[in-house]
């Protein structure tokens, strides 16, 4: 029987586990933010799986960047709406 490769979601869980000591060393209020960044990565896991990048961290950083840019764009639109009133 052949060996099966771990899924991207499995790799993501392993990476999150590897960063566990770092998370624990963060201030309590920053731990939730850290957790939320991995939510971004999980939300983009299908795209990351399709990419099949040699470095599994690369799609995590891209997912975080995409989601943060989305939030910035949404907040800018809300500010524009409020200043137009």
PDB file of N, CA, C and O in Angstrom:
ATOM      1  N   UNK A   1       0.829  -1.184   0.000  1.00  0.00           N
ATOM      2  CA  UNK A   1       0.000   0.000   0.000  1.00  0.00           C
ATOM      3  C   UNK A   1       0.875   1.250   0.000  1.00  0.00           C
ATOM      4  O   UNK A   1       1.904   1.279   0.663  1.00  0.00           O
ATOM      5  N   UNK A   2       0.428   2.261  -0.724  1.00  0.00           N
ATOM      6  CA  UNK A   2       1.177   3.507  -0.785  1.00  0.00           C
ATOM      7  C   UNK A   2       0.884   4.398   0.410  1.00  0.00           C
ATOM      8  O   UNK A   2      -0.121   4.245   1.097  1.00  0.00           O
ATOM      9  N   UNK A   3       1.793   5.300   0.636  1.00  0.00           N
ATOM     10  CA  UNK A   3       1.602   6.264   1.714  1.00  0.00           C
ATOM     11  C   UNK A   3       0.690   7.375   1.219  1.00  0.00           C
ATOM     12  O   UNK A   3       0.742   7.768   0.064  1.00  0.00           O
ATOM     13  N   UNK A   4      -0.124   7.864   2.112  1.00  0.00           N
ATOM     14  CA  UNK A   4      -0.972   8.996   1.751  1.00  0.00           C
ATOM     15  C   UNK A   4      -0.344  10.264   2.291  1.00  0.00           C
ATOM     16  O   UNK A   4       0.244  10.275   3.371  1.00  0.00           O
ATOM     17  N   UNK A   5      -0.452  11.318   1.523  1.00  0.00           N
ATOM     18  CA  UNK A   5       0.062  12.608   1.955  1.00  0.00           C
ATOM     19  C   UNK A   5      -0.979  13.278   2.845  1.00  0.00           C
ATOM     20  O   UNK A   5      -2.179  13.129   2.628  1.00  0.00           O
ATOM     21  N   UNK A   6      -0.510  14.039   3.835  1.00  0.00           N
ATOM     22  CA  UNK A   6      -1.485  14.746   4.680  1.00  0.00           C
ATOM     23  C   UNK A   6      -2.214  15.808   3.865  1.00  0.00           C
ATOM     24  O   UNK A   6      -1.650  16.395   2.941  1.00  0.00           O
ATOM     25  N   UNK A   7      -3.468  16.031   4.204  1.00  0.00           N
ATOM     26  CA  UNK A   7      -4.221  17.080   3.527  1.00  0.00           C
ATOM     27  C   UNK A   7      -3.679  18.433   3.975  1.00  0.00           C
ATOM     28  O   UNK A   7      -2.957  18.534   4.968  1.00  0.00           O
ATOM     29  N   UNK A   8      -4.053  19.473   3.232  1.00  0.00           N
ATOM     30  CA  UNK A   8      -3.608  20.802   3.640  1.00  0.00           C
ATOM     31  C   UNK A   8      -4.171  21.159   5.009  1.00  0.00           C
ATOM     32  O   UNK A   8      -3.485  21.756   5.830  1.00  0.00           O
ATOM     33  N   UNK A   9      -5.403  20.762   5.263  1.00  0.00           N
ATOM     34  CA  UNK A   9      -5.995  21.049   6.573  1.00  0.00           C
ATOM     35  C   UNK A   9      -5.215  20.347   7.691  1.00  0.00           C
ATOM     36  O   UNK A   9      -5.044  20.894   8.780  1.00  0.00           O
ATOM     37  N   UNK A  10      -4.727  19.130   7.416  1.00  0.00           N
ATOM     38  CA  UNK A  10      -3.884  18.434   8.393  1.00  0.00           C
ATOM     39  C   UNK A  10      -2.577  19.197   8.610  1.00  0.00           C
ATOM     40  O   UNK A  10      -2.116  19.347   9.745  1.00  0.00           O
ATOM     41  N   UNK A  11      -1.979  19.676   7.515  1.00  0.00           N
ATOM     42  CA  UNK A  11      -0.746  20.453   7.625  1.00  0.00           C
ATOM     43  C   UNK A  11      -0.995  21.741   8.423  1.00  0.00           C
ATOM     44  O   UNK A  11      -0.174  22.129   9.248  1.00  0.00           O
ATOM     45  N   UNK A  12      -2.126  22.370   8.152  1.00  0.00           N
ATOM     46  CA  UNK A  12      -2.474  23.606   8.848  1.00  0.00           C
ATOM     47  C   UNK A  12      -2.617  23.366  10.346  1.00  0.00           C
ATOM     48  O   UNK A  12      -2.113  24.138  11.162  1.00  0.00           O
ATOM     49  N   UNK A  13      -3.267  22.288  10.722  1.00  0.00           N
ATOM     50  CA  UNK A  13      -3.399  21.943  12.147  1.00  0.00           C
ATOM     51  C   UNK A  13      -2.029  21.685  12.773  1.00  0.00           C
ATOM     52  O   UNK A  13      -1.774  22.116  13.903  1.00  0.00           O
ATOM     53  N   UNK A  14      -1.151  21.012  12.032  1.00  0.00           N
ATOM     54  CA  UNK A  14       0.200  20.743  12.545  1.00  0.00           C
ATOM     55  C   UNK A  14       0.973  22.043  12.731  1.00  0.00           C
ATOM     56  O   UNK A  14       1.687  22.217  13.731  1.00  0.00           O
ATOM     57  N   UNK A  15       0.823  22.972  11.788  1.00  0.00           N
ATOM     58  CA  UNK A  15       1.503  24.263  11.895  1.00  0.00           C
ATOM     59  C   UNK A  15       0.976  25.025  13.105  1.00  0.00           C
ATOM     60  O   UNK A  15       1.741  25.603  13.879  1.00  0.00           O
ATOM     61  N   UNK A  16      -0.334  25.013  13.268  1.00  0.00           N
ATOM     62  CA  UNK A  16      -0.930  25.703  14.419  1.00  0.00           C
ATOM     63  C   UNK A  16      -0.409  25.098  15.727  1.00  0.00           C
ATOM     64  O   UNK A  16      -0.107  25.831  16.678  1.00  0.00           O
ATOM     65  N   UNK A  17      -0.278  23.780  15.765  1.00  0.00           N
ATOM     66  CA  UNK A  17       0.275  23.119  16.948  1.00  0.00           C
ATOM     67  C   UNK A  17       1.729  23.532  17.186  1.00  0.00           C
ATOM     68  O   UNK A  17       2.140  23.767  18.327  1.00  0.00           O
ATOM     69  N   UNK A  18       2.506  23.625  16.100  1.00  0.00           N
ATOM     70  CA  UNK A  18       3.911  24.034  16.210  1.00  0.00           C
ATOM     71  C   UNK A  18       4.043  25.432  16.814  1.00  0.00           C
ATOM     72  O   UNK A  18       5.005  25.723  17.518  1.00  0.00           O
ATOM     73  N   UNK A  19       3.088  26.300  16.507  1.00  0.00           N
ATOM     74  CA  UNK A  19       3.112  27.674  16.985  1.00  0.00           C
ATOM     75  C   UNK A  19       2.461  27.808  18.362  1.00  0.00           C
ATOM     76  O   UNK A  19       2.305  28.911  18.878  1.00  0.00           O
ATOM     77  N   UNK A  20       2.085  26.702  18.962  1.00  0.00           N
ATOM     78  CA  UNK A  20       1.392  26.724  20.241  1.00  0.00           C
ATOM     79  C   UNK A  20       2.173  27.409  21.354  1.00  0.00           C
ATOM     80  O   UNK A  20       1.608  28.170  22.145  1.00  0.00           O
ATOM     81  N   UNK A  21       3.467  27.160  21.431  1.00  0.00           N
ATOM     82  CA  UNK A  21       4.278  27.790  22.484  1.00  0.00           C
ATOM     83  C   UNK A  21       4.334  29.298  22.281  1.00  0.00           C
ATOM     84  O   UNK A  21       4.295  30.067  23.250  1.00  0.00           O
ATOM     85  N   UNK A  22       4.413  29.725  21.030  1.00  0.00           N
ATOM     86  CA  UNK A  22       4.412  31.154  20.721  1.00  0.00           C
ATOM     87  C   UNK A  22       3.088  31.776  21.159  1.00  0.00           C
ATOM     88  O   UNK A  22       3.061  32.830  21.789  1.00  0.00           O
ATOM     89  N   UNK A  23       1.992  31.089  20.819  1.00  0.00           N
ATOM     90  CA  UNK A  23       0.664  31.583  21.195  1.00  0.00           C
ATOM     91  C   UNK A  23       0.563  31.748  22.705  1.00  0.00           C
ATOM     92  O   UNK A  23       0.062  32.745  23.203  1.00  0.00           O
ATOM     93  N   UNK A  24       1.042  30.750  23.425  1.00  0.00           N
ATOM     94  CA  UNK A  24       0.956  30.790  24.891  1.00  0.00           C
ATOM     95  C   UNK A  24       1.779  31.933  25.480  1.00  0.00           C
ATOM     96  O   UNK A  24       1.437  32.454  26.527  1.00  0.00           O
ATOM     97  N   UNK A  25       2.852  32.314  24.788  1.00  0.00           N
ATOM     98  CA  UNK A  25       3.708  33.395  25.281  1.00  0.00           C
ATOM     99  C   UNK A  25       3.121  34.780  24.987  1.00  0.00           C
ATOM    100  O   UNK A  25       3.578  35.773  25.553  1.00  0.00           O
ATOM    101  N   UNK A  26       2.126  34.838  24.119  1.00  0.00           N
ATOM    102  CA  UNK A  26       1.494  36.120  23.804  1.00  0.00           C
ATOM    103  C   UNK A  26       0.650  36.615  24.973  1.00  0.00           C
ATOM    104  O   UNK A  26       0.200  35.823  25.804  1.00  0.00           O
ATOM    105  N   UNK A  27       0.423  37.917  25.005  1.00  0.00           N
ATOM    106  CA  UNK A  27      -0.520  38.467  25.981  1.00  0.00           C
ATOM    107  C   UNK A  27      -1.883  37.844  25.727  1.00  0.00           C
ATOM    108  O   UNK A  27      -2.223  37.518  24.595  1.00  0.00           O
ATOM    109  N   UNK A  28      -2.661  37.738  26.773  1.00  0.00           N
ATOM    110  CA  UNK A  28      -3.969  37.085  26.659  1.00  0.00           C
ATOM    111  C   UNK A  28      -4.834  37.713  25.564  1.00  0.00           C
ATOM    112  O   UNK A  28      -5.464  37.011  24.785  1.00  0.00           O
ATOM    113  N   UNK A  29      -4.850  39.062  25.473  1.00  0.00           N
ATOM    114  CA  UNK A  29      -5.687  39.721  24.463  1.00  0.00           C
ATOM    115  C   UNK A  29      -5.176  39.442  23.045  1.00  0.00           C
ATOM    116  O   UNK A  29      -5.946  39.485  22.091  1.00  0.00           O
ATOM    117  N   UNK A  30      -3.892  39.133  22.904  1.00  0.00           N
ATOM    118  CA  UNK A  30      -3.339  38.829  21.578  1.00  0.00           C
ATOM    119  C   UNK A  30      -3.553  37.380  21.171  1.00  0.00           C
ATOM    120  O   UNK A  30      -3.497  37.050  19.982  1.00  0.00           O
ATOM    121  N   UNK A  31      -3.812  36.507  22.112  1.00  0.00           N
ATOM    122  CA  UNK A  31      -4.041  35.102  21.790  1.00  0.00           C
ATOM    123  C   UNK A  31      -5.287  34.921  20.928  1.00  0.00           C
ATOM    124  O   UNK A  31      -5.292  34.116  20.000  1.00  0.00           O
ATOM    125  N   UNK A  32      -6.325  35.682  21.198  1.00  0.00           N
ATOM    126  CA  UNK A  32      -7.541  35.618  20.387  1.00  0.00           C
ATOM    127  C   UNK A  32      -7.292  36.094  18.969  1.00  0.00           C
ATOM    128  O   UNK A  32      -7.832  35.532  18.010  1.00  0.00           O
ATOM    129  N   UNK A  33      -6.476  37.133  18.843  1.00  0.00           N
ATOM    130  CA  UNK A  33      -6.130  37.631  17.506  1.00  0.00           C
ATOM    131  C   UNK A  33      -5.337  36.566  16.753  1.00  0.00           C
ATOM    132  O   UNK A  33      -5.589  36.302  15.575  1.00  0.00           O
ATOM    133  N   UNK A  34      -4.384  35.952  17.430  1.00  0.00           N
ATOM    134  CA  UNK A  34      -3.603  34.865  16.836  1.00  0.00           C
ATOM    135  C   UNK A  34      -4.535  33.761  16.327  1.00  0.00           C
ATOM    136  O   UNK A  34      -4.404  33.293  15.190  1.00  0.00           O
ATOM    137  N   UNK A  35      -5.478  33.356  17.167  1.00  0.00           N
ATOM    138  CA  UNK A  35      -6.431  32.310  16.785  1.00  0.00           C
ATOM    139  C   UNK A  35      -7.231  32.726  15.558  1.00  0.00           C
ATOM    140  O   UNK A  35      -7.498  31.904  14.672  1.00  0.00           O
ATOM    141  N   UNK A  36      -7.620  33.993  15.523  1.00  0.00           N
ATOM    142  CA  UNK A  36      -8.424  34.484  14.400  1.00  0.00           C
ATOM    143  C   UNK A  36      -7.638  34.443  13.086  1.00  0.00           C
ATOM    144  O   UNK A  36      -8.222  34.192  12.024  1.00  0.00           O
ATOM    145  N   UNK A  37      -6.337  34.639  13.143  1.00  0.00           N
ATOM    146  CA  UNK A  37      -5.525  34.562  11.923  1.00  0.00           C
ATOM    147  C   UNK A  37      -5.564  33.146  11.342  1.00  0.00           C
ATOM    148  O   UNK A  37      -5.592  32.977  10.120  1.00  0.00           O
ATOM    149  N   UNK A  38      -5.602  32.156  12.199  1.00  0.00           N
ATOM    150  CA  UNK A  38      -5.705  30.783  11.703  1.00  0.00           C
ATOM    151  C   UNK A  38      -7.102  30.485  11.160  1.00  0.00           C
ATOM    152  O   UNK A  38      -7.259  29.623  10.301  1.00  0.00           O
ATOM    153  N   UNK A  39      -8.109  31.204  11.629  1.00  0.00           N
ATOM    154  CA  UNK A  39      -9.447  31.091  11.030  1.00  0.00           C
ATOM    155  C   UNK A  39      -9.371  31.548   9.572  1.00  0.00           C
ATOM    156  O   UNK A  39      -9.923  30.905   8.681  1.00  0.00           O
ATOM    157  N   UNK A  40      -8.668  32.665   9.331  1.00  0.00           N
ATOM    158  CA  UNK A  40      -8.473  33.130   7.954  1.00  0.00           C
ATOM    159  C   UNK A  40      -7.829  32.036   7.109  1.00  0.00           C
ATOM    160  O   UNK A  40      -8.246  31.776   5.980  1.00  0.00           O
ATOM    161  N   UNK A  41      -6.804  31.407   7.651  1.00  0.00           N
ATOM    162  CA  UNK A  41      -6.099  30.361   6.909  1.00  0.00           C
ATOM    163  C   UNK A  41      -7.030  29.184   6.622  1.00  0.00           C
ATOM    164  O   UNK A  41      -7.037  28.644   5.496  1.00  0.00           O
ATOM    165  N   UNK A  42      -7.830  28.792   7.606  1.00  0.00           N
ATOM    166  CA  UNK A  42      -8.767  27.682   7.380  1.00  0.00           C
ATOM    167  C   UNK A  42      -9.831  28.059   6.351  1.00  0.00           C
ATOM    168  O   UNK A  42     -10.258  27.223   5.558  1.00  0.00           O
ATOM    169  N   UNK A  43     -10.256  29.323   6.355  1.00  0.00           N
ATOM    170  CA  UNK A  43     -11.259  29.771   5.386  1.00  0.00           C
ATOM    171  C   UNK A  43     -10.743  29.696   3.947  1.00  0.00           C
ATOM    172  O   UNK A  43     -11.542  29.622   3.012  1.00  0.00           O
ATOM    173  N   UNK A  44      -9.439  29.734   3.777  1.00  0.00           N
ATOM    174  CA  UNK A  44      -8.838  29.698   2.438  1.00  0.00           C
ATOM    175  C   UNK A  44      -8.126  28.374   2.168  1.00  0.00           C
ATOM    176  O   UNK A  44      -7.316  28.279   1.243  1.00  0.00           O
ATOM    177  N   UNK A  45      -8.429  27.363   2.950  1.00  0.00           N
ATOM    178  CA  UNK A  45      -7.737  26.075   2.819  1.00  0.00           C
ATOM    179  C   UNK A  45      -7.964  25.421   1.457  1.00  0.00           C
ATOM    180  O   UNK A  45      -7.065  24.761   0.931  1.00  0.00           O
ATOM    181  N   UNK A  46      -9.149  25.600   0.878  1.00  0.00           N
ATOM    182  CA  UNK A  46      -9.401  24.992  -0.439  1.00  0.00           C
ATOM    183  C   UNK A  46      -8.474  25.577  -1.495  1.00  0.00           C
ATOM    184  O   UNK A  46      -7.906  24.843  -2.312  1.00  0.00           O
ATOM    185  N   UNK A  47      -8.295  26.896  -1.475  1.00  0.00           N
ATOM    186  CA  UNK A  47      -7.389  27.533  -2.428  1.00  0.00           C
ATOM    187  C   UNK A  47      -5.950  27.100  -2.164  1.00  0.00           C
ATOM    188  O   UNK A  47      -5.186  26.849  -3.100  1.00  0.00           O
ATOM    189  N   UNK A  48      -5.581  26.996  -0.888  1.00  0.00           N
ATOM    190  CA  UNK A  48      -4.225  26.575  -0.535  1.00  0.00           C
ATOM    191  C   UNK A  48      -3.960  25.149  -1.001  1.00  0.00           C
ATOM    192  O   UNK A  48      -2.868  24.836  -1.483  1.00  0.00           O
ATOM    193  N   UNK A  49      -4.950  24.293  -0.875  1.00  0.00           N
ATOM    194  CA  UNK A  49      -4.801  22.911  -1.322  1.00  0.00           C
ATOM    195  C   UNK A  49      -4.574  22.870  -2.832  1.00  0.00           C
ATOM    196  O   UNK A  49      -3.738  22.110  -3.316  1.00  0.00           O
ATOM    197  N   UNK A  50      -5.303  23.696  -3.572  1.00  0.00           N
ATOM    198  CA  UNK A  50      -5.125  23.740  -5.028  1.00  0.00           C
ATOM    199  C   UNK A  50      -3.753  24.258  -5.417  1.00  0.00           C
ATOM    200  O   UNK A  50      -3.196  23.854  -6.434  1.00  0.00           O
ATOM    201  N   UNK A  51      -3.202  25.177  -4.628  1.00  0.00           N
ATOM    202  CA  UNK A  51      -1.877  25.722  -4.907  1.00  0.00           C
ATOM    203  C   UNK A  51      -0.806  24.657  -4.723  1.00  0.00           C
ATOM    204  O   UNK A  51       0.120  24.568  -5.523  1.00  0.00           O
ATOM    205  N   UNK A  52      -0.928  23.855  -3.676  1.00  0.00           N
ATOM    206  CA  UNK A  52       0.033  22.795  -3.380  1.00  0.00           C
ATOM    207  C   UNK A  52       1.454  23.351  -3.328  1.00  0.00           C
ATOM    208  O   UNK A  52       2.376  22.826  -3.936  1.00  0.00           O
ATOM    209  N   UNK A  53       1.634  24.439  -2.599  1.00  0.00           N
ATOM    210  CA  UNK A  53       2.930  25.120  -2.472  1.00  0.00           C
ATOM    211  C   UNK A  53       3.893  24.266  -1.648  1.00  0.00           C
ATOM    212  O   UNK A  53       3.482  23.572  -0.721  1.00  0.00           O
ATOM    213  N   UNK A  54       5.167  24.335  -1.987  1.00  0.00           N
ATOM    214  CA  UNK A  54       6.176  23.574  -1.252  1.00  0.00           C
ATOM    215  C   UNK A  54       6.281  24.028   0.204  1.00  0.00           C
ATOM    216  O   UNK A  54       6.603  23.229   1.089  1.00  0.00           O
ATOM    217  N   UNK A  55       6.007  25.301   0.456  1.00  0.00           N
ATOM    218  CA  UNK A  55       6.035  25.846   1.813  1.00  0.00           C
ATOM    219  C   UNK A  55       4.596  26.057   2.282  1.00  0.00           C
ATOM    220  O   UNK A  55       3.932  26.983   1.825  1.00  0.00           O
ATOM    221  N   UNK A  56       4.097  25.222   3.181  1.00  0.00           N
ATOM    222  CA  UNK A  56       2.698  25.349   3.594  1.00  0.00           C
ATOM    223  C   UNK A  56       2.392  26.653   4.337  1.00  0.00           C
ATOM    224  O   UNK A  56       1.231  27.017   4.489  1.00  0.00           O
ATOM    225  N   UNK A  57       3.412  27.376   4.778  1.00  0.00           N
ATOM    226  CA  UNK A  57       3.172  28.665   5.428  1.00  0.00           C
ATOM    227  C   UNK A  57       2.828  29.759   4.419  1.00  0.00           C
ATOM    228  O   UNK A  57       2.121  30.703   4.768  1.00  0.00           O
ATOM    229  N   UNK A  58       3.305  29.638   3.189  1.00  0.00           N
ATOM    230  CA  UNK A  58       3.067  30.679   2.185  1.00  0.00           C
ATOM    231  C   UNK A  58       1.577  30.952   1.976  1.00  0.00           C
ATOM    232  O   UNK A  58       1.158  32.113   1.999  1.00  0.00           O
ATOM    233  N   UNK A  59       0.731  29.937   1.789  1.00  0.00           N
ATOM    234  CA  UNK A  59      -0.697  30.229   1.634  1.00  0.00           C
ATOM    235  C   UNK A  59      -1.352  30.775   2.906  1.00  0.00           C
ATOM    236  O   UNK A  59      -2.350  31.492   2.827  1.00  0.00           O
ATOM    237  N   UNK A  60      -0.771  30.469   4.064  1.00  0.00           N
ATOM    238  CA  UNK A  60      -1.304  31.022   5.308  1.00  0.00           C
ATOM    239  C   UNK A  60      -1.104  32.528   5.305  1.00  0.00           C
ATOM    240  O   UNK A  60      -2.033  33.295   5.594  1.00  0.00           O
ATOM    241  N   UNK A  61       0.104  32.969   4.962  1.00  0.00           N
ATOM    242  CA  UNK A  61       0.387  34.411   4.930  1.00  0.00           C
ATOM    243  C   UNK A  61      -0.493  35.103   3.896  1.00  0.00           C
ATOM    244  O   UNK A  61      -0.985  36.215   4.129  1.00  0.00           O
ATOM    245  N   UNK A  62      -0.703  34.465   2.742  1.00  0.00           N
ATOM    246  CA  UNK A  62      -1.543  35.069   1.706  1.00  0.00           C
ATOM    247  C   UNK A  62      -2.997  35.163   2.178  1.00  0.00           C
ATOM    248  O   UNK A  62      -3.653  36.180   1.964  1.00  0.00           O
ATOM    249  N   UNK A  63      -3.490  34.125   2.825  1.00  0.00           N
ATOM    250  CA  UNK A  63      -4.867  34.153   3.339  1.00  0.00           C
ATOM    251  C   UNK A  63      -5.043  35.279   4.347  1.00  0.00           C
ATOM    252  O   UNK A  63      -6.049  36.006   4.316  1.00  0.00           O
ATOM    253  N   UNK A  64      -4.064  35.450   5.223  1.00  0.00           N
ATOM    254  CA  UNK A  64      -4.125  36.527   6.212  1.00  0.00           C
ATOM    255  C   UNK A  64      -4.122  37.876   5.508  1.00  0.00           C
ATOM    256  O   UNK A  64      -4.923  38.760   5.841  1.00  0.00           O
ATOM    257  N   UNK A  65      -3.249  38.038   4.522  1.00  0.00           N
ATOM    258  CA  UNK A  65      -3.172  39.307   3.786  1.00  0.00           C
ATOM    259  C   UNK A  65      -4.488  39.599   3.069  1.00  0.00           C
ATOM    260  O   UNK A  65      -4.976  40.737   3.091  1.00  0.00           O
ATOM    261  N   UNK A  66      -5.070  38.599   2.432  1.00  0.00           N
ATOM    262  CA  UNK A  66      -6.333  38.783   1.719  1.00  0.00           C
ATOM    263  C   UNK A  66      -7.432  39.228   2.688  1.00  0.00           C
ATOM    264  O   UNK A  66      -8.167  40.180   2.423  1.00  0.00           O
ATOM    265  N   UNK A  67      -7.548  38.527   3.802  1.00  0.00           N
ATOM    266  CA  UNK A  67      -8.609  38.846   4.752  1.00  0.00           C
ATOM    267  C   UNK A  67      -8.393  40.203   5.414  1.00  0.00           C
ATOM    268  O   UNK A  67      -9.353  40.952   5.629  1.00  0.00           O
ATOM    269  N   UNK A  68      -7.152  40.544   5.710  1.00  0.00           N
ATOM    270  CA  UNK A  68      -6.904  41.863   6.293  1.00  0.00           C
ATOM    271  C   UNK A  68      -7.186  42.966   5.281  1.00  0.00           C
ATOM    272  O   UNK A  68      -7.746  44.003   5.637  1.00  0.00           O
ATOM    273  N   UNK A  69      -6.833  42.736   4.023  1.00  0.00           N
ATOM    274  CA  UNK A  69      -7.136  43.723   3.000  1.00  0.00           C
ATOM    275  C   UNK A  69      -8.648  43.873   2.825  1.00  0.00           C
ATOM    276  O   UNK A  69      -9.150  44.981   2.645  1.00  0.00           O
ATOM    277  N   UNK A  70      -9.369  42.762   2.902  1.00  0.00           N
ATOM    278  CA  UNK A  70     -10.834  42.818   2.817  1.00  0.00           C
ATOM    279  C   UNK A  70     -11.397  43.678   3.945  1.00  0.00           C
ATOM    280  O   UNK A  70     -12.258  44.523   3.725  1.00  0.00           O
ATOM    281  N   UNK A  71     -10.894  43.466   5.168  1.00  0.00           N
ATOM    282  CA  UNK A  71     -11.371  44.246   6.311  1.00  0.00           C
ATOM    283  C   UNK A  71     -11.042  45.726   6.143  1.00  0.00           C
ATOM    284  O   UNK A  71     -11.867  46.579   6.438  1.00  0.00           O
ATOM    285  N   UNK A  72      -9.840  46.031   5.681  1.00  0.00           N
ATOM    286  CA  UNK A  72      -9.460  47.434   5.468  1.00  0.00           C
ATOM    287  C   UNK A  72     -10.388  48.075   4.452  1.00  0.00           C
ATOM    288  O   UNK A  72     -10.879  49.191   4.654  1.00  0.00           O
ATOM    289  N   UNK A  73     -10.664  47.373   3.355  1.00  0.00           N
ATOM    290  CA  UNK A  73     -11.549  47.891   2.314  1.00  0.00           C
ATOM    291  C   UNK A  73     -12.951  48.134   2.866  1.00  0.00           C
ATOM    292  O   UNK A  73     -13.572  49.166   2.584  1.00  0.00           O
ATOM    293  N   UNK A  74     -13.465  47.189   3.658  1.00  0.00           N
ATOM    294  CA  UNK A  74     -14.788  47.344   4.259  1.00  0.00           C
ATOM    295  C   UNK A  74     -14.820  48.543   5.206  1.00  0.00           C
ATOM    296  O   UNK A  74     -15.781  49.324   5.203  1.00  0.00           O
ATOM    297  N   UNK A  75     -13.791  48.694   6.010  1.00  0.00           N
ATOM    298  CA  UNK A  75     -13.745  49.807   6.952  1.00  0.00           C
ATOM    299  C   UNK A  75     -13.624  51.141   6.231  1.00  0.00           C
ATOM    300  O   UNK A  75     -14.256  52.135   6.630  1.00  0.00           O
ATOM    301  N   UNK A  76     -12.837  51.187   5.156  1.00  0.00           N
ATOM    302  CA  UNK A  76     -12.728  52.418   4.370  1.00  0.00           C
ATOM    303  C   UNK A  76     -14.075  52.792   3.762  1.00  0.00           C
ATOM    304  O   UNK A  76     -14.449  53.969   3.741  1.00  0.00           O
ATOM    305  N   UNK A  77     -14.810  51.787   3.287  1.00  0.00           N
ATOM    306  CA  UNK A  77     -16.133  52.051   2.716  1.00  0.00           C
ATOM    307  C   UNK A  77     -17.078  52.582   3.790  1.00  0.00           C
ATOM    308  O   UNK A  77     -17.864  53.511   3.536  1.00  0.00           O
ATOM    309  N   UNK A  78     -17.014  52.025   4.984  1.00  0.00           N
ATOM    310  CA  UNK A  78     -17.863  52.512   6.078  1.00  0.00           C
ATOM    311  C   UNK A  78     -17.506  53.940   6.455  1.00  0.00           C
ATOM    312  O   UNK A  78     -18.392  54.762   6.709  1.00  0.00           O
ATOM    313  N   UNK A  79     -16.224  54.235   6.493  1.00  0.00           N
ATOM    314  CA  UNK A  79     -15.790  55.618   6.786  1.00  0.00           C
ATOM    315  C   UNK A  79     -16.292  56.563   5.717  1.00  0.00           C
ATOM    316  O   UNK A  79     -16.807  57.659   6.031  1.00  0.00           O
ATOM    317  N   UNK A  80     -16.163  56.161   4.454  1.00  0.00           N
ATOM    318  CA  UNK A  80     -16.669  57.007   3.344  1.00  0.00           C
ATOM    319  C   UNK A  80     -18.160  57.251   3.498  1.00  0.00           C
ATOM    320  O   UNK A  80     -18.633  58.372   3.287  1.00  0.00           O
ATOM    321  N   UNK A  81     -18.913  56.197   3.834  1.00  0.00           N
ATOM    322  CA  UNK A  81     -20.358  56.343   4.024  1.00  0.00           C
ATOM    323  C   UNK A  81     -20.672  57.315   5.155  1.00  0.00           C
ATOM    324  O   UNK A  81     -21.572  58.144   5.047  1.00  0.00           O
ATOM    325  N   UNK A  82     -19.933  57.210   6.244  1.00  0.00           N
ATOM    326  CA  UNK A  82     -20.184  58.081   7.389  1.00  0.00           C
ATOM    327  C   UNK A  82     -19.795  59.535   7.098  1.00  0.00           C
ATOM    328  O   UNK A  82     -20.474  60.453   7.572  1.00  0.00           O
ATOM    329  N   UNK A  83     -18.753  59.732   6.334  1.00  0.00           N
ATOM    330  CA  UNK A  83     -18.332  61.109   6.036  1.00  0.00           C
ATOM    331  C   UNK A  83     -19.198  61.753   4.957  1.00  0.00           C
ATOM    332  O   UNK A  83     -19.249  62.971   4.862  1.00  0.00           O
ATOM    333  N   UNK A  84     -19.898  60.931   4.163  1.00  0.00           N
ATOM    334  CA  UNK A  84     -20.793  61.445   3.133  1.00  0.00           C
ATOM    335  C   UNK A  84     -22.127  61.923   3.723  1.00  0.00           C
ATOM    336  O   UNK A  84     -22.841  62.695   3.104  1.00  0.00           O
ATOM    337  N   UNK A  85     -22.460  61.447   4.900  1.00  0.00           N
ATOM    338  CA  UNK A  85     -23.757  61.797   5.513  1.00  0.00           C
ATOM    339  C   UNK A  85     -23.778  63.204   6.018  1.00  0.00           C
ATOM    340  O   UNK A  85     -22.945  63.900   6.334  1.00  0.00           O
TER     341      UNK A  85
END
